Amino acid sequence: METVEQLVSFNHIHVQLNGGAPWGFTLKGGLEHGEPLIITKIEEGGKAAQCKKLKVGDELVNINGSALYGSRQEALILIKGSYRILKIVVRRYFYLSLPLSLSHS
């Protein structure tokens, strides 16, 4: 039986949404729930969908240049304070499956 090792890696994706709220995405989690801030829904036809960069499962790490410390309340205040432009950075994880070498000496 061959064993497969999974390596977890991530990319930071910079997104700028223009035009003002509603921005077209929903967040879940946060420090209050002991979870990272994750995008759980992208509204069809909304600004987040139109930019084609965000995906469900992305972790929100920065809003308008402010690093997030994981609080959903903090994120909502920063998002609501964005008048015409919302700049966010998300962390997207991906998994690399590598076959382990099967060496017998």
PDB file of C-alpha atoms in Angstrom:
ATOM      1  CA  MET A   1       0.000   0.000   0.000  1.00  0.00           C
ATOM      2  CA  GLU A   2       1.418   3.382  -1.003  1.00  0.00           C
ATOM      3  CA  THR A   3       1.278   6.185   1.534  1.00  0.00           C
ATOM      4  CA  VAL A   4       0.575   9.749   0.505  1.00  0.00           C
ATOM      5  CA  GLU A   5       1.753  12.750   2.501  1.00  0.00           C
ATOM      6  CA  GLN A   6      -0.226  15.973   2.243  1.00  0.00           C
ATOM      7  CA  LEU A   7       1.581  19.271   2.411  1.00  0.00           C
ATOM      8  CA  VAL A   8      -0.497  22.292   3.272  1.00  0.00           C
ATOM      9  CA  SER A   9       0.478  25.581   1.723  1.00  0.00           C
ATOM     10  CA  PHE A  10      -1.286  28.891   1.139  1.00  0.00           C
ATOM     11  CA  ASN A  11      -1.340  31.997  -1.010  1.00  0.00           C
ATOM     12  CA  HIS A  12      -2.248  35.533  -0.013  1.00  0.00           C
ATOM     13  CA  ILE A  13      -4.690  37.043  -2.489  1.00  0.00           C
ATOM     14  CA  HIS A  14      -5.171  40.816  -2.648  1.00  0.00           C
ATOM     15  CA  VAL A  15      -8.646  41.963  -3.678  1.00  0.00           C
ATOM     16  CA  GLN A  16     -10.081  45.426  -4.236  1.00  0.00           C
ATOM     17  CA  LEU A  17     -13.852  45.854  -4.436  1.00  0.00           C
ATOM     18  CA  ASN A  18     -15.193  49.182  -5.715  1.00  0.00           C
ATOM     19  CA  GLY A  19     -18.487  51.045  -5.553  1.00  0.00           C
ATOM     20  CA  GLY A  20     -19.590  50.731  -1.945  1.00  0.00           C
ATOM     21  CA  ALA A  21     -21.661  48.263   0.053  1.00  0.00           C
ATOM     22  CA  PRO A  22     -23.163  45.723  -0.235  1.00  0.00           C
ATOM     23  CA  TRP A  23     -19.893  43.944  -0.987  1.00  0.00           C
ATOM     24  CA  GLY A  24     -21.502  40.574  -1.702  1.00  0.00           C
ATOM     25  CA  PHE A  25     -19.901  38.110   0.701  1.00  0.00           C
ATOM     26  CA  THR A  26     -20.700  36.546   4.071  1.00  0.00           C
ATOM     27  CA  LEU A  27     -18.258  35.829   6.919  1.00  0.00           C
ATOM     28  CA  LYS A  28     -18.342  33.110   9.552  1.00  0.00           C
ATOM     29  CA  GLY A  29     -16.161  32.354  12.558  1.00  0.00           C
ATOM     30  CA  GLY A  30     -13.822  34.659  14.418  1.00  0.00           C
ATOM     31  CA  LEU A  31     -12.118  34.634  17.801  1.00  0.00           C
ATOM     32  CA  GLU A  32     -15.525  34.712  19.467  1.00  0.00           C
ATOM     33  CA  HIS A  33     -16.146  31.212  18.072  1.00  0.00           C
ATOM     34  CA  GLY A  34     -12.581  29.900  18.264  1.00  0.00           C
ATOM     35  CA  GLU A  35     -12.347  29.747  14.453  1.00  0.00           C
ATOM     36  CA  PRO A  36     -10.630  31.735  11.694  1.00  0.00           C
ATOM     37  CA  LEU A  37     -12.707  34.300   9.769  1.00  0.00           C
ATOM     38  CA  ILE A  38     -13.881  32.424   6.693  1.00  0.00           C
ATOM     39  CA  ILE A  39     -15.872  33.549   3.661  1.00  0.00           C
ATOM     40  CA  THR A  40     -18.889  31.238   3.626  1.00  0.00           C
ATOM     41  CA  LYS A  41     -20.966  32.720   0.820  1.00  0.00           C
ATOM     42  CA  ILE A  42     -20.415  34.855  -2.262  1.00  0.00           C
ATOM     43  CA  GLU A  43     -23.583  36.490  -3.563  1.00  0.00           C
ATOM     44  CA  GLU A  44     -24.247  35.733  -7.217  1.00  0.00           C
ATOM     45  CA  GLY A  45     -23.874  38.918  -9.247  1.00  0.00           C
ATOM     46  CA  GLY A  46     -22.447  40.832  -6.252  1.00  0.00           C
ATOM     47  CA  LYS A  47     -19.187  42.788  -6.198  1.00  0.00           C
ATOM     48  CA  ALA A  48     -17.237  39.887  -4.657  1.00  0.00           C
ATOM     49  CA  ALA A  49     -18.458  37.534  -7.410  1.00  0.00           C
ATOM     50  CA  GLN A  50     -17.703  40.053 -10.177  1.00  0.00           C
ATOM     51  CA  CYS A  51     -14.055  40.429  -9.127  1.00  0.00           C
ATOM     52  CA  LYS A  52     -13.623  36.641  -9.648  1.00  0.00           C
ATOM     53  CA  LYS A  53     -10.819  36.444  -7.069  1.00  0.00           C
ATOM     54  CA  LEU A  54     -12.621  35.363  -3.894  1.00  0.00           C
ATOM     55  CA  LYS A  55     -13.724  31.824  -3.104  1.00  0.00           C
ATOM     56  CA  VAL A  56     -15.808  30.245  -0.374  1.00  0.00           C
ATOM     57  CA  GLY A  57     -13.342  28.960   2.239  1.00  0.00           C
ATOM     58  CA  ASP A  58     -10.891  31.883   1.947  1.00  0.00           C
ATOM     59  CA  GLU A  59      -9.675  33.207   5.303  1.00  0.00           C
ATOM     60  CA  LEU A  60      -9.891  36.979   5.776  1.00  0.00           C
ATOM     61  CA  VAL A  61      -6.589  38.308   7.172  1.00  0.00           C
ATOM     62  CA  ASN A  62      -6.474  42.026   6.309  1.00  0.00           C
ATOM     63  CA  ILE A  63      -9.010  44.795   5.634  1.00  0.00           C
ATOM     64  CA  ASN A  64      -7.961  48.168   4.168  1.00  0.00           C
ATOM     65  CA  GLY A  65      -4.386  47.665   5.348  1.00  0.00           C
ATOM     66  CA  SER A  66      -5.348  46.667   8.902  1.00  0.00           C
ATOM     67  CA  ALA A  67      -4.180  43.219   9.960  1.00  0.00           C
ATOM     68  CA  LEU A  68      -7.001  41.277  11.572  1.00  0.00           C
ATOM     69  CA  TYR A  69      -6.590  39.571  14.887  1.00  0.00           C
ATOM     70  CA  GLY A  70      -9.475  37.219  14.279  1.00  0.00           C
ATOM     71  CA  SER A  71     -12.433  39.085  15.788  1.00  0.00           C
ATOM     72  CA  ARG A  72     -15.563  38.982  13.609  1.00  0.00           C
ATOM     73  CA  GLN A  73     -16.809  42.193  15.261  1.00  0.00           C
ATOM     74  CA  GLU A  74     -13.549  43.973  14.365  1.00  0.00           C
ATOM     75  CA  ALA A  75     -13.843  42.794  10.748  1.00  0.00           C
ATOM     76  CA  LEU A  76     -17.462  43.964  10.463  1.00  0.00           C
ATOM     77  CA  ILE A  77     -16.583  47.428  11.805  1.00  0.00           C
ATOM     78  CA  LEU A  78     -13.744  47.774   9.262  1.00  0.00           C
ATOM     79  CA  ILE A  79     -15.943  46.526   6.406  1.00  0.00           C
ATOM     80  CA  LYS A  80     -18.824  48.838   7.325  1.00  0.00           C
ATOM     81  CA  GLY A  81     -16.367  51.733   7.555  1.00  0.00           C
ATOM     82  CA  SER A  82     -15.368  51.222   3.913  1.00  0.00           C
ATOM     83  CA  TYR A  83     -17.174  53.876   1.945  1.00  0.00           C
ATOM     84  CA  ARG A  84     -16.307  53.452  -1.775  1.00  0.00           C
ATOM     85  CA  ILE A  85     -13.438  50.953  -1.827  1.00  0.00           C
ATOM     86  CA  LEU A  86     -12.852  47.767   0.173  1.00  0.00           C
ATOM     87  CA  LYS A  87      -9.353  46.298   0.037  1.00  0.00           C
ATOM     88  CA  ILE A  88      -9.003  42.870   1.575  1.00  0.00           C
ATOM     89  CA  VAL A  89      -6.368  40.175   1.742  1.00  0.00           C
ATOM     90  CA  VAL A  90      -7.404  36.545   2.058  1.00  0.00           C
ATOM     91  CA  ARG A  91      -5.368  33.430   2.766  1.00  0.00           C
ATOM     92  CA  ARG A  92      -6.238  30.499   0.516  1.00  0.00           C
ATOM     93  CA  TYR A  93      -4.984  27.069   1.554  1.00  0.00           C
ATOM     94  CA  PHE A  94      -4.194  24.298  -0.871  1.00  0.00           C
ATOM     95  CA  TYR A  95      -2.957  20.756  -0.423  1.00  0.00           C
ATOM     96  CA  LEU A  96      -0.152  19.078  -2.285  1.00  0.00           C
ATOM     97  CA  SER A  97      -0.190  15.297  -2.274  1.00  0.00           C
ATOM     98  CA  LEU A  98       3.253  13.776  -2.554  1.00  0.00           C
ATOM     99  CA  PRO A  99       3.884  10.037  -2.800  1.00  0.00           C
ATOM    100  CA  LEU A 100       6.330   8.919  -0.144  1.00  0.00           C
ATOM    101  CA  SER A 101       9.393   7.116  -1.443  1.00  0.00           C
ATOM    102  CA  LEU A 102       9.194   3.427  -0.730  1.00  0.00           C
ATOM    103  CA  SER A 103      12.807   2.543  -0.188  1.00  0.00           C
ATOM    104  CA  HIS A 104      13.734  -0.767   1.376  1.00  0.00           C
ATOM    105  CA  SER A 105      17.355  -1.132   2.367  1.00  0.00           C
TER     106      SER A 105
END
